[in-house]
Amino acid sequence: MTHAIFNQVDELTDVNLLDTDPALTEALQRAQADWALPSLTRYAGTLGAADTWRLAEEANRHTPALHSFDARGRRIDAVEFHPSWHALMRLCRGQGLIGQPFAETRPGRWAAWAAGFYLHGQVEHGTLCPASMTTASIPVLQRESGLWAEVKEQLYSNEYDARDVPLAQKKSIWLGMGMTEKQGGSDVRANTTVATPMGAGGRGGEYLLRGHKWFFSAPMCDAHLVVARTGEGGPFACFFVPRWRPDGSKNAVNVQRLKEKVGNRSNSSSEVEFHDAWGILMGEEGRGIPTIIEMATYTRLNCVLGSAAILRQATVQASAYTRQRQAFGKRLHDQPLMRAVLADLALESEAAAVLAMRLAQAFEYDLDHGDSPAERAWKRVMTPAAKFWVCKRGVELTGEAMEVFGGNGYVDTSVAARLFRESPVNSIWEGSGNVMCLDVLRAFAREPDAVQALLAELAPAAQGEPRVAAALRELQTLLATPPDQLEALGRLLVQRLVLVAQACLLRQHAPAAVADAFIATRLGDASAGRVAGAIDVRGMDVGGILARALPG
């Protein structure tokens, strides 16, 4: 051996992810989800254990493999996963992260689910793709009484069942979605896949689908919700397309290949062709896109939670690393410029988390009451707005966190590297940034009263804080821009909306050190926040901010 190894620091493991996150604990208490704290604390301990981090690394290193045919040439379209994937999926299912927000009745159930999703996403993200789609399918399926009666118990089940067998034989099931085609991308109205009725057709009727999907996430799910036209050039409809036909034969959904993605590598994404695949019409003809977009509303919330989770873990890992790593004669954590970077990461992380958890409360309120314009605006306006902003910030700041680790962060085995590779997917899937901004603008136009109710709800948090009050006034002015000019300003408008909402939420719920620093760096200086650490920390309680981000 030529030298002793010292001043090398491993990533943080064997830590309870909830015990070290006071902001998340407080959010659960605000949402009346105290009843979920014991279960979530146990789950957070399991997730933070070194063995679970090892499962995450293995599941992303040993990526899914497609087996198109069996040994005798029969078409099987089977995707093989590493055992670590199944272990992580079992954890997710066992915690109730699929059916909890719909099966549970207690107040705070959405916050409890969101917290579990947020905790899981800090350790492994690919397994959350099928989980997200399955949860999002539930409110859509609930409208189809016959089909819902068949799949309800399997969707609500917390028992993991990895068997590739027909629906009726499964203890629990997973659902995916199929929207994107080669020629359309986010423009679903350009889709060409056609569904032909086998008989009279109509709601609940049987159809045969012919066409393709360019992104067909998690092809090993037990069924997918698929958008197709009813006849050449006909109206769009949504279909329930199982992996197996009712007679026990494999459905004609042929997997062409798996996508080689930048990140999210533990999860399988595919290209498929439908060769007269059997499906059931859900809802009415002509309502296919609104039906699938309702599902996407829920998955967009999951994207916000997922990116907030990535931001949180990037902040935690960077902070833990700098507390042990020595450079230029003292700990990195004690270097003034590094402290500015870490404080900026901590501010962004808590702002993302408080916004994501507030959105989860709005989803619960909408399901239970549905009569509040402000709550409706949180769900329908702030969800795409938050997806735009939080997911964008995740891409930038995971790169900054990776830089904290230097060269160690840039190697594939690094947790920081996996967080960095994982981050862009949330900004792209379920609608890119521009699509989210356009959705916000459409919501403004459709429901101006709800938007004004949202701004009125935020206003009290601006009292005594001139920068927040000024930002709210600027928002009102921007909203008055003529429609033919407003689209080009969409990103500016959405960015300001989210920053004001985050500032107000932090003023309401976070320590003054966090709220004041966020407002000073995001609203007080138009150039701040674009490069992490390029902030004026004079007068800021940096020590308090860092201690809250990672106690101990």
Coordinates of C-alpha atoms in Angstrom, one line a residue:
M1 CA 0.0 0.0 0.0
T2 CA 1.4 3.4 -1.0
H3 CA -0.6 5.7 1.3
A4 CA -3.2 5.9 4.1
I5 CA -6.7 6.8 3.2
F6 CA -8.1 9.7 5.2
N7 CA -10.4 12.7 4.8
Q8 CA -12.6 10.6 2.6
V9 CA -16.3 10.8 3.6
D10 CA -19.0 8.3 2.7
E11 CA -22.6 9.4 1.9
L12 CA -24.9 9.7 4.9
T13 CA -26.8 6.5 5.6
D14 CA -28.3 4.8 8.7
V15 CA -30.3 8.0 9.5
N16 CA -34.0 8.4 10.1
L17 CA -35.2 10.7 7.3
L18 CA -38.2 12.0 9.4
D19 CA -36.5 12.5 12.7
T20 CA -34.0 14.8 11.0
D21 CA -36.7 16.8 9.1
P22 CA -38.5 19.2 11.4
A23 CA -40.2 20.9 8.5
L24 CA -41.9 17.7 7.4
T25 CA -43.0 16.8 10.9
E26 CA -44.5 20.3 11.3
A27 CA -46.3 19.9 8.0
L28 CA -47.9 16.6 9.1
Q29 CA -49.0 18.2 12.3
R30 CA -50.6 21.1 10.5
A31 CA -52.5 18.7 8.3
Q32 CA -53.9 16.8 11.4
A33 CA -51.8 13.8 10.3
D34 CA -50.3 13.1 13.8
W35 CA -51.8 9.7 13.6
A36 CA -49.5 8.8 10.8
L37 CA -46.3 9.8 12.6
P38 CA -45.4 6.5 14.2
S39 CA -45.8 4.6 10.9
L40 CA -43.9 7.2 8.9
T41 CA -41.1 7.3 11.5
R42 CA -40.6 3.6 11.2
Y43 CA -40.7 3.9 7.4
A44 CA -38.2 6.7 7.4
G45 CA -35.9 4.6 9.6
T46 CA -36.1 1.7 7.1
L47 CA -35.6 4.0 4.1
G48 CA -32.6 5.6 5.7
A49 CA -30.9 2.4 6.6
A50 CA -27.6 1.5 4.8
D51 CA -29.3 -1.7 3.4
T52 CA -32.0 0.3 1.7
W53 CA -29.5 2.6 0.1
R54 CA -27.8 -0.5 -1.2
L55 CA -31.0 -1.7 -2.7
A56 CA -31.4 1.6 -4.5
E57 CA -27.9 1.5 -5.9
E58 CA -28.4 -2.1 -7.1
A59 CA -31.8 -1.4 -8.7
N60 CA -30.3 1.4 -10.7
R61 CA -27.1 -0.5 -11.6
H62 CA -28.8 -3.7 -12.7
T63 CA -31.4 -2.1 -15.0
P64 CA -34.5 -3.9 -16.4
A65 CA -34.1 -6.3 -19.3
L66 CA -36.7 -7.0 -22.0
H67 CA -37.4 -10.7 -23.0
S68 CA -39.6 -10.5 -26.1
F69 CA -40.0 -14.3 -26.5
D70 CA -39.8 -17.4 -24.4
A71 CA -37.4 -20.3 -25.1
R72 CA -39.9 -21.7 -27.7
G73 CA -40.6 -18.5 -29.6
R74 CA -43.8 -17.5 -27.9
R75 CA -44.3 -13.8 -27.5
I76 CA -44.1 -12.9 -23.8
D77 CA -42.9 -9.2 -23.7
A78 CA -41.6 -9.8 -20.1
V79 CA -39.4 -7.3 -18.3
E80 CA -37.0 -8.8 -15.8
F81 CA -36.0 -6.7 -12.8
H82 CA -33.2 -7.1 -10.2
P83 CA -34.4 -8.5 -6.8
S84 CA -33.6 -5.0 -5.3
W85 CA -36.3 -3.5 -7.4
H86 CA -38.9 -5.9 -6.0
A87 CA -37.7 -5.3 -2.5
L88 CA -38.2 -1.5 -2.9
M89 CA -41.6 -2.0 -4.5
R90 CA -42.6 -4.2 -1.6
L91 CA -41.6 -1.4 0.8
C92 CA -43.6 1.1 -1.1
R93 CA -46.7 -1.0 -1.3
G94 CA -46.4 -2.1 2.3
Q95 CA -46.4 1.5 3.5
G96 CA -49.7 2.1 1.8
L97 CA -48.3 4.6 -0.7
I98 CA -50.8 3.4 -3.4
G99 CA -54.3 3.5 -2.0
Q100 CA -53.9 5.5 1.2
P101 CA -55.2 8.9 0.1
F102 CA -58.4 7.3 -1.2
A103 CA -58.9 4.2 1.0
E104 CA -58.2 6.1 4.3
T105 CA -60.9 8.4 5.7
R106 CA -59.1 10.3 8.5
P107 CA -58.1 14.0 8.1
G108 CA -54.5 14.3 7.0
R109 CA -54.5 11.2 4.9
W110 CA -53.2 13.1 1.8
A111 CA -50.4 14.7 3.9
A112 CA -49.5 11.2 5.3
W113 CA -49.4 9.8 1.8
A114 CA -47.4 12.7 0.5
A115 CA -44.9 12.5 3.3
G116 CA -44.3 8.8 2.6
F117 CA -43.9 9.5 -1.1
Y118 CA -41.5 12.3 -0.3
L119 CA -39.5 10.1 2.1
H120 CA -39.3 7.2 -0.4
G121 CA -38.2 9.6 -3.2
Q122 CA -35.2 10.7 -1.3
V123 CA -33.7 7.2 -1.5
E124 CA -35.0 5.7 -4.8
H125 CA -37.1 7.4 -7.5
G126 CA -37.7 4.8 -10.2
T127 CA -40.1 2.7 -8.1
L128 CA -42.3 5.8 -7.6
C129 CA -43.2 5.9 -11.3
P130 CA -45.6 2.9 -11.2
A131 CA -46.7 3.9 -7.7
S132 CA -47.6 7.4 -8.9
M133 CA -49.6 6.2 -12.0
T134 CA -51.4 3.5 -10.0
T135 CA -52.5 6.0 -7.3
A136 CA -53.5 8.5 -10.0
S137 CA -55.7 5.9 -11.8
I138 CA -57.9 5.4 -8.7
P139 CA -60.2 8.5 -9.1
V140 CA -60.6 7.8 -12.8
L141 CA -61.5 4.1 -12.2
Q142 CA -63.9 5.0 -9.4
R143 CA -66.2 6.5 -12.0
E144 CA -66.6 3.1 -13.7
S145 CA -68.7 1.2 -11.3
G146 CA -68.4 -2.2 -12.9
L147 CA -64.6 -2.1 -13.4
W148 CA -64.0 -0.4 -10.1
A149 CA -65.8 -3.3 -8.3
E150 CA -63.4 -5.7 -10.0
V151 CA -60.1 -3.9 -9.1
K152 CA -60.8 -1.9 -5.9
E153 CA -59.5 -4.4 -3.4
Q154 CA -56.4 -5.1 -5.5
L155 CA -55.6 -1.3 -5.8
Y156 CA -56.1 -0.8 -2.1
S157 CA -54.1 -3.8 -1.1
N158 CA -50.8 -3.2 0.7
E159 CA -49.5 -6.7 -0.3
Y160 CA -46.9 -6.7 -3.1
D161 CA -47.6 -9.2 -5.9
A162 CA -44.9 -9.4 -8.6
R163 CA -46.4 -12.3 -10.5
D164 CA -47.1 -11.8 -14.2
V165 CA -50.6 -13.3 -14.3
P166 CA -54.1 -12.2 -15.3
L167 CA -55.8 -9.5 -13.2
A168 CA -58.2 -11.9 -11.5
Q169 CA -55.4 -13.9 -10.0
K170 CA -53.5 -10.9 -8.5
K171 CA -53.5 -9.9 -4.9
S172 CA -52.5 -6.4 -5.8
I173 CA -52.1 -4.6 -9.1
W174 CA -50.2 -1.7 -10.8
L175 CA -51.5 0.6 -13.5
G176 CA -49.7 2.7 -16.0
M177 CA -50.7 5.2 -18.7
G178 CA -50.2 5.4 -22.5
M179 CA -50.5 8.8 -24.1
T180 CA -47.4 9.9 -26.0
E181 CA -46.9 8.9 -29.6
K182 CA -44.0 9.6 -31.9
Q183 CA -45.6 12.5 -33.8
G184 CA -47.2 14.2 -30.9
G185 CA -45.4 14.3 -27.7
S186 CA -47.3 16.6 -25.4
D187 CA -49.7 17.3 -28.2
V188 CA -52.0 14.3 -27.5
R189 CA -54.5 15.5 -30.1
A190 CA -52.0 14.5 -32.7
N191 CA -52.4 10.8 -31.7
T192 CA -53.4 8.3 -34.3
T193 CA -54.0 5.1 -32.4
V194 CA -57.5 3.8 -33.3
A195 CA -60.0 1.7 -31.2
T196 CA -62.6 -0.3 -33.0
P197 CA -65.7 -1.6 -31.1
M198 CA -66.1 -5.4 -31.0
G199 CA -69.8 -5.0 -30.7
A200 CA -72.1 -2.1 -30.0
G201 CA -69.3 -0.3 -28.2
G202 CA -70.0 2.6 -25.8
R203 CA -69.1 3.0 -22.2
G204 CA -67.9 -0.3 -20.7
G205 CA -67.8 -1.8 -24.2
E206 CA -65.0 -3.9 -25.6
Y207 CA -62.7 -2.5 -28.3
L208 CA -59.6 -3.5 -30.2
L209 CA -56.7 -1.0 -30.3
R210 CA -54.3 -0.6 -33.2
G211 CA -51.4 1.8 -33.1
H212 CA -48.4 2.7 -31.0
K213 CA -47.1 4.6 -28.0
W214 CA -43.7 6.2 -28.0
F215 CA -43.5 6.4 -24.2
F216 CA -45.3 3.6 -22.4
S217 CA -44.2 3.8 -18.8
A218 CA -43.8 0.6 -16.7
P219 CA -44.9 -1.9 -19.3
M220 CA -45.0 -4.7 -16.7
C221 CA -48.0 -3.0 -15.0
D222 CA -51.1 -5.1 -14.9
A223 CA -53.1 -2.6 -17.0
H224 CA -52.7 0.8 -18.6
L225 CA -55.1 3.7 -19.3
V226 CA -54.6 4.4 -23.0
V227 CA -55.8 7.3 -25.2
A228 CA -57.1 6.3 -28.7
R229 CA -59.4 7.6 -31.3
T230 CA -62.7 5.8 -31.8
G231 CA -62.5 5.3 -35.5
E232 CA -60.1 6.9 -38.1
G233 CA -60.1 10.6 -37.3
G234 CA -62.8 10.1 -34.7
P235 CA -63.0 11.6 -31.2
F236 CA -60.6 10.5 -28.4
A237 CA -61.5 8.1 -25.7
C238 CA -59.8 6.5 -22.7
F239 CA -59.4 2.7 -22.5
F240 CA -58.5 0.3 -19.8
V241 CA -56.0 -2.1 -21.5
P242 CA -54.9 -5.0 -19.3
R243 CA -51.7 -7.0 -19.8
W244 CA -53.8 -10.2 -20.1
R245 CA -57.1 -10.7 -21.9
P246 CA -60.1 -12.0 -19.9
D247 CA -59.6 -15.5 -21.5
G248 CA -56.1 -15.7 -20.0
S249 CA -54.1 -15.1 -23.2
K250 CA -51.5 -12.3 -23.4
N251 CA -53.0 -9.1 -24.7
A252 CA -51.5 -7.8 -28.0
V253 CA -49.4 -5.0 -26.5
N254 CA -46.0 -5.7 -28.0
V255 CA -43.0 -4.1 -26.4
Q256 CA -40.7 -2.9 -29.1
R257 CA -37.8 -1.9 -26.8
L258 CA -37.0 -0.3 -23.5
K259 CA -35.8 3.3 -23.3
E260 CA -32.2 3.9 -22.4
K261 CA -32.9 6.9 -20.1
V262 CA -30.5 9.4 -18.6
G263 CA -31.9 8.6 -15.1
N264 CA -34.8 6.7 -13.6
R265 CA -32.9 3.7 -14.7
S266 CA -34.4 1.2 -12.2
N267 CA -37.8 1.8 -13.9
S268 CA -38.7 0.4 -17.3
S269 CA -40.1 2.8 -19.9
S270 CA -40.9 1.4 -23.3
E271 CA -42.1 1.8 -26.9
V272 CA -45.1 -0.4 -27.7
E273 CA -47.4 -1.3 -30.6
F274 CA -51.0 -2.4 -30.2
H275 CA -51.9 -5.2 -32.6
D276 CA -55.6 -5.3 -31.9
A277 CA -55.1 -5.1 -28.2
W278 CA -58.2 -5.7 -26.1
G279 CA -59.5 -2.8 -24.0
I280 CA -62.6 -1.4 -22.3
L281 CA -63.9 2.1 -23.0
M282 CA -63.9 4.3 -19.9
G283 CA -66.3 7.2 -19.8
E284 CA -67.7 8.6 -23.0
E285 CA -66.3 8.9 -26.5
G286 CA -64.9 12.4 -27.0
R287 CA -63.8 12.6 -23.3
G288 CA -60.6 10.7 -23.6
I289 CA -58.2 13.6 -23.2
P290 CA -60.0 15.2 -20.2
T291 CA -60.1 11.7 -18.6
I292 CA -56.4 11.1 -18.9
I293 CA -55.6 14.7 -18.0
E294 CA -57.4 14.2 -14.7
M295 CA -55.0 11.3 -14.0
A296 CA -52.1 13.6 -15.0
T297 CA -53.3 16.2 -12.4
Y298 CA -52.4 13.7 -9.7
T299 CA -49.2 12.6 -11.3
R300 CA -48.1 16.2 -11.5
L301 CA -48.5 16.5 -7.8
N302 CA -46.2 13.5 -7.5
C303 CA -43.6 15.2 -9.7
V304 CA -43.6 18.1 -7.3
L305 CA -43.2 15.8 -4.3
G306 CA -40.5 13.8 -6.2
S307 CA -38.4 16.9 -7.0
A308 CA -38.9 18.2 -3.5
A309 CA -37.6 14.9 -2.2
I310 CA -34.6 15.0 -4.5
L311 CA -33.8 18.6 -3.4
R312 CA -34.2 17.5 0.3
Q313 CA -31.8 14.6 0.0
A314 CA -29.3 16.6 -2.1
T315 CA -29.3 19.2 0.7
V316 CA -28.9 16.6 3.4
Q317 CA -26.1 14.8 1.7
A318 CA -24.2 18.0 0.9
S319 CA -24.5 19.2 4.4
A320 CA -23.5 15.9 6.0
Y321 CA -20.5 15.6 3.7
T322 CA -19.2 19.1 4.4
R323 CA -19.5 18.6 8.2
Q324 CA -16.8 15.9 7.9
R325 CA -14.7 16.8 4.9
Q326 CA -11.6 19.0 5.7
A327 CA -10.2 21.6 3.2
F328 CA -7.7 24.4 3.6
G329 CA -7.3 23.7 7.3
K330 CA -10.9 23.5 8.5
R331 CA -14.2 21.8 7.8
L332 CA -15.9 22.6 4.6
H333 CA -19.0 23.3 6.6
D334 CA -17.2 26.1 8.4
Q335 CA -16.0 27.9 5.2
P336 CA -18.1 31.1 4.7
L337 CA -18.6 30.6 0.9
M338 CA -19.7 27.0 1.4
R339 CA -22.1 28.0 4.1
A340 CA -23.7 30.4 1.7
V341 CA -24.2 27.5 -0.8
L342 CA -25.6 25.2 1.8
A343 CA -27.9 27.8 3.2
D344 CA -29.3 28.5 -0.3
L345 CA -29.9 24.8 -0.9
A346 CA -31.6 24.6 2.5
L347 CA -33.9 27.5 1.7
E348 CA -34.9 26.0 -1.7
S349 CA -35.5 22.6 -0.2
E350 CA -37.8 23.8 2.6
A351 CA -39.7 26.1 0.2
A352 CA -40.3 23.2 -2.1
A353 CA -41.4 20.9 0.7
V354 CA -43.8 23.4 2.3
L355 CA -45.4 24.1 -1.1
A356 CA -45.7 20.4 -2.0
M357 CA -47.4 19.5 1.3
R358 CA -49.8 22.5 1.0
L359 CA -50.8 21.1 -2.4
A360 CA -51.5 17.7 -0.9
Q361 CA -53.9 19.4 1.6
A362 CA -55.7 21.0 -1.3
F363 CA -56.3 17.7 -3.0
E364 CA -57.8 16.3 0.2
Y365 CA -60.0 19.3 0.7
D366 CA -61.2 19.2 -3.0
L367 CA -62.2 15.5 -2.6
D368 CA -63.9 16.0 0.8
H369 CA -65.6 19.4 0.2
G370 CA -64.9 20.8 -3.3
D371 CA -66.6 24.1 -2.7
S372 CA -63.7 26.5 -2.0
P373 CA -62.4 28.6 -4.9
A374 CA -59.1 29.1 -3.2
E375 CA -58.6 25.4 -2.6
R376 CA -59.6 24.7 -6.1
A377 CA -56.9 27.2 -7.3
W378 CA -54.3 25.5 -5.2
K379 CA -55.0 22.2 -6.9
R380 CA -55.7 23.3 -10.4
V381 CA -53.4 26.4 -10.7
M382 CA -50.6 25.9 -8.3
T383 CA -50.0 22.2 -9.1
P384 CA -48.8 22.9 -12.7
A385 CA -47.1 26.1 -11.5
A386 CA -45.3 24.2 -8.8
K387 CA -44.4 21.4 -11.2
F388 CA -42.8 23.9 -13.5
W389 CA -40.8 25.7 -10.8
V390 CA -39.8 23.1 -8.3
C391 CA -38.8 20.6 -10.9
K392 CA -36.7 23.2 -12.7
R393 CA -35.0 24.1 -9.5
G394 CA -34.3 20.5 -8.8
V395 CA -32.3 20.1 -12.0
E396 CA -30.1 23.1 -11.2
L397 CA -29.5 22.5 -7.5
T398 CA -28.8 18.8 -7.7
G399 CA -25.9 19.8 -10.0
E400 CA -24.8 22.3 -7.3
A401 CA -25.0 19.6 -4.6
M402 CA -23.0 17.2 -6.7
E403 CA -20.3 19.8 -7.1
V404 CA -20.0 20.0 -3.3
F405 CA -18.7 16.4 -3.4
G406 CA -16.1 17.4 -6.1
G407 CA -15.0 14.5 -8.2
N408 CA -16.5 12.0 -5.8
G409 CA -19.9 13.3 -6.7
Y410 CA -19.3 12.8 -10.4
V411 CA -18.8 9.1 -10.3
D412 CA -21.8 6.8 -11.0
T413 CA -21.7 5.1 -7.6
S414 CA -22.3 8.4 -5.8
V415 CA -25.7 9.2 -4.3
A416 CA -25.3 12.8 -5.5
A417 CA -24.8 11.6 -9.1
R418 CA -27.9 9.5 -9.0
L419 CA -29.9 12.4 -7.6
F420 CA -28.6 14.6 -10.4
R421 CA -29.5 12.1 -13.2
E422 CA -32.9 11.5 -11.7
S423 CA -33.9 15.1 -11.4
P424 CA -34.7 16.1 -15.0
V425 CA -37.4 13.4 -15.5
N426 CA -39.9 15.3 -13.3
S427 CA -39.5 18.4 -15.4
I428 CA -40.2 16.5 -18.6
W429 CA -42.8 13.8 -17.7
E430 CA -46.5 14.7 -17.3
G431 CA -45.9 17.8 -19.4
S432 CA -42.8 19.9 -19.9
G433 CA -42.2 23.3 -18.5
N434 CA -43.9 25.2 -21.3
V435 CA -47.0 22.9 -21.1
M436 CA -47.3 23.6 -17.4
C437 CA -47.1 27.3 -18.0
L438 CA -49.8 27.1 -20.7
D439 CA -52.0 25.1 -18.3
V440 CA -51.6 27.8 -15.7
L441 CA -52.6 30.5 -18.2
R442 CA -55.7 28.4 -19.3
A443 CA -56.7 28.0 -15.6
F444 CA -56.4 31.8 -15.1
A445 CA -58.7 32.3 -18.1
R446 CA -61.2 29.6 -17.1
E447 CA -61.4 30.4 -13.4
P448 CA -60.4 34.0 -12.7
D449 CA -62.5 34.1 -9.5
A450 CA -60.5 31.1 -8.1
V451 CA -57.2 32.8 -8.9
Q452 CA -58.3 36.0 -7.1
A453 CA -59.4 33.8 -4.1
L454 CA -55.9 32.3 -4.1
L455 CA -54.2 35.7 -4.1
A456 CA -56.6 36.9 -1.4
E457 CA -55.7 33.9 0.8
L458 CA -52.0 34.7 0.4
A459 CA -52.4 38.4 1.1
P460 CA -52.5 38.2 5.0
A461 CA -49.0 36.6 4.9
A462 CA -47.7 39.7 3.2
Q463 CA -48.7 42.0 6.0
G464 CA -45.7 43.7 7.5
E465 CA -43.4 42.4 4.7
P466 CA -43.2 45.1 2.0
R467 CA -41.3 42.8 -0.5
V468 CA -44.0 40.2 -0.5
A469 CA -46.7 42.8 -0.7
A470 CA -44.9 44.4 -3.7
A471 CA -44.6 41.0 -5.4
L472 CA -48.3 40.4 -5.0
R473 CA -49.1 43.7 -6.5
E474 CA -46.8 42.9 -9.4
L475 CA -48.6 39.6 -9.9
Q476 CA -51.9 41.4 -10.2
T477 CA -50.5 43.8 -12.7
L478 CA -49.0 41.0 -14.8
L479 CA -52.4 39.2 -14.7
A480 CA -54.0 42.2 -16.3
T481 CA -51.7 41.9 -19.4
P482 CA -53.7 41.4 -22.6
P483 CA -54.1 37.7 -23.5
D484 CA -52.3 38.0 -26.8
Q485 CA -49.2 39.2 -24.9
L486 CA -49.4 37.1 -21.8
E487 CA -48.4 33.7 -23.3
A488 CA -44.9 34.9 -24.0
L489 CA -44.6 36.0 -20.4
G490 CA -45.9 32.6 -19.1
R491 CA -42.7 31.5 -17.5
L492 CA -42.1 34.9 -15.8
L493 CA -45.7 34.9 -14.5
V494 CA -45.5 31.3 -13.2
Q495 CA -42.1 31.8 -11.6
R496 CA -43.4 34.9 -9.7
L497 CA -46.6 33.1 -8.7
V498 CA -44.7 30.2 -7.1
L499 CA -42.1 32.4 -5.4
V500 CA -44.8 34.5 -3.8
A501 CA -46.7 31.4 -2.7
Q502 CA -43.6 29.9 -1.2
A503 CA -42.7 33.1 0.6
C504 CA -46.2 33.4 2.1
L505 CA -46.2 29.7 3.2
L506 CA -42.7 30.1 4.8
R507 CA -43.9 33.3 6.6
Q508 CA -46.8 31.3 8.0
H509 CA -45.0 28.1 8.9
A510 CA -41.2 28.3 9.0
P511 CA -38.9 30.0 11.5
A512 CA -38.3 33.7 10.8
A513 CA -34.7 32.9 9.9
V514 CA -35.8 30.7 7.0
A515 CA -38.7 32.9 5.8
D516 CA -36.8 36.2 6.0
A517 CA -33.8 34.7 4.2
F518 CA -36.0 33.2 1.4
I519 CA -37.8 36.5 0.9
A520 CA -34.5 38.5 0.8
T521 CA -32.9 36.2 -1.7
R522 CA -35.9 35.4 -3.9
L523 CA -38.0 38.5 -3.8
G524 CA -35.6 41.2 -2.6
D525 CA -33.0 40.7 -5.3
A526 CA -34.1 39.9 -8.8
S527 CA -30.8 38.3 -9.6
A528 CA -30.6 36.1 -6.6
G529 CA -31.3 32.4 -6.6
R530 CA -30.1 31.7 -10.1
V531 CA -26.6 30.5 -9.0
A532 CA -26.6 28.7 -5.6
G533 CA -24.8 30.7 -3.0
A534 CA -24.8 33.9 -4.9
I535 CA -26.7 35.6 -2.1
D536 CA -26.0 38.2 0.5
V537 CA -25.8 36.4 3.8
R538 CA -25.0 39.5 5.9
G539 CA -27.7 39.8 8.5
M540 CA -28.9 36.2 7.8
D541 CA -29.0 33.5 10.5
V542 CA -27.0 31.0 8.4
G543 CA -26.3 28.8 11.4
G544 CA -30.0 28.6 12.3
I545 CA -30.9 27.7 8.7
L546 CA -28.3 25.0 8.4
A547 CA -29.2 23.5 11.8
R548 CA -32.8 23.2 10.8
A549 CA -31.9 21.6 7.5
L550 CA -30.0 18.8 9.2
P551 CA -30.2 18.8 13.0
G552 CA -27.3 17.3 15.0

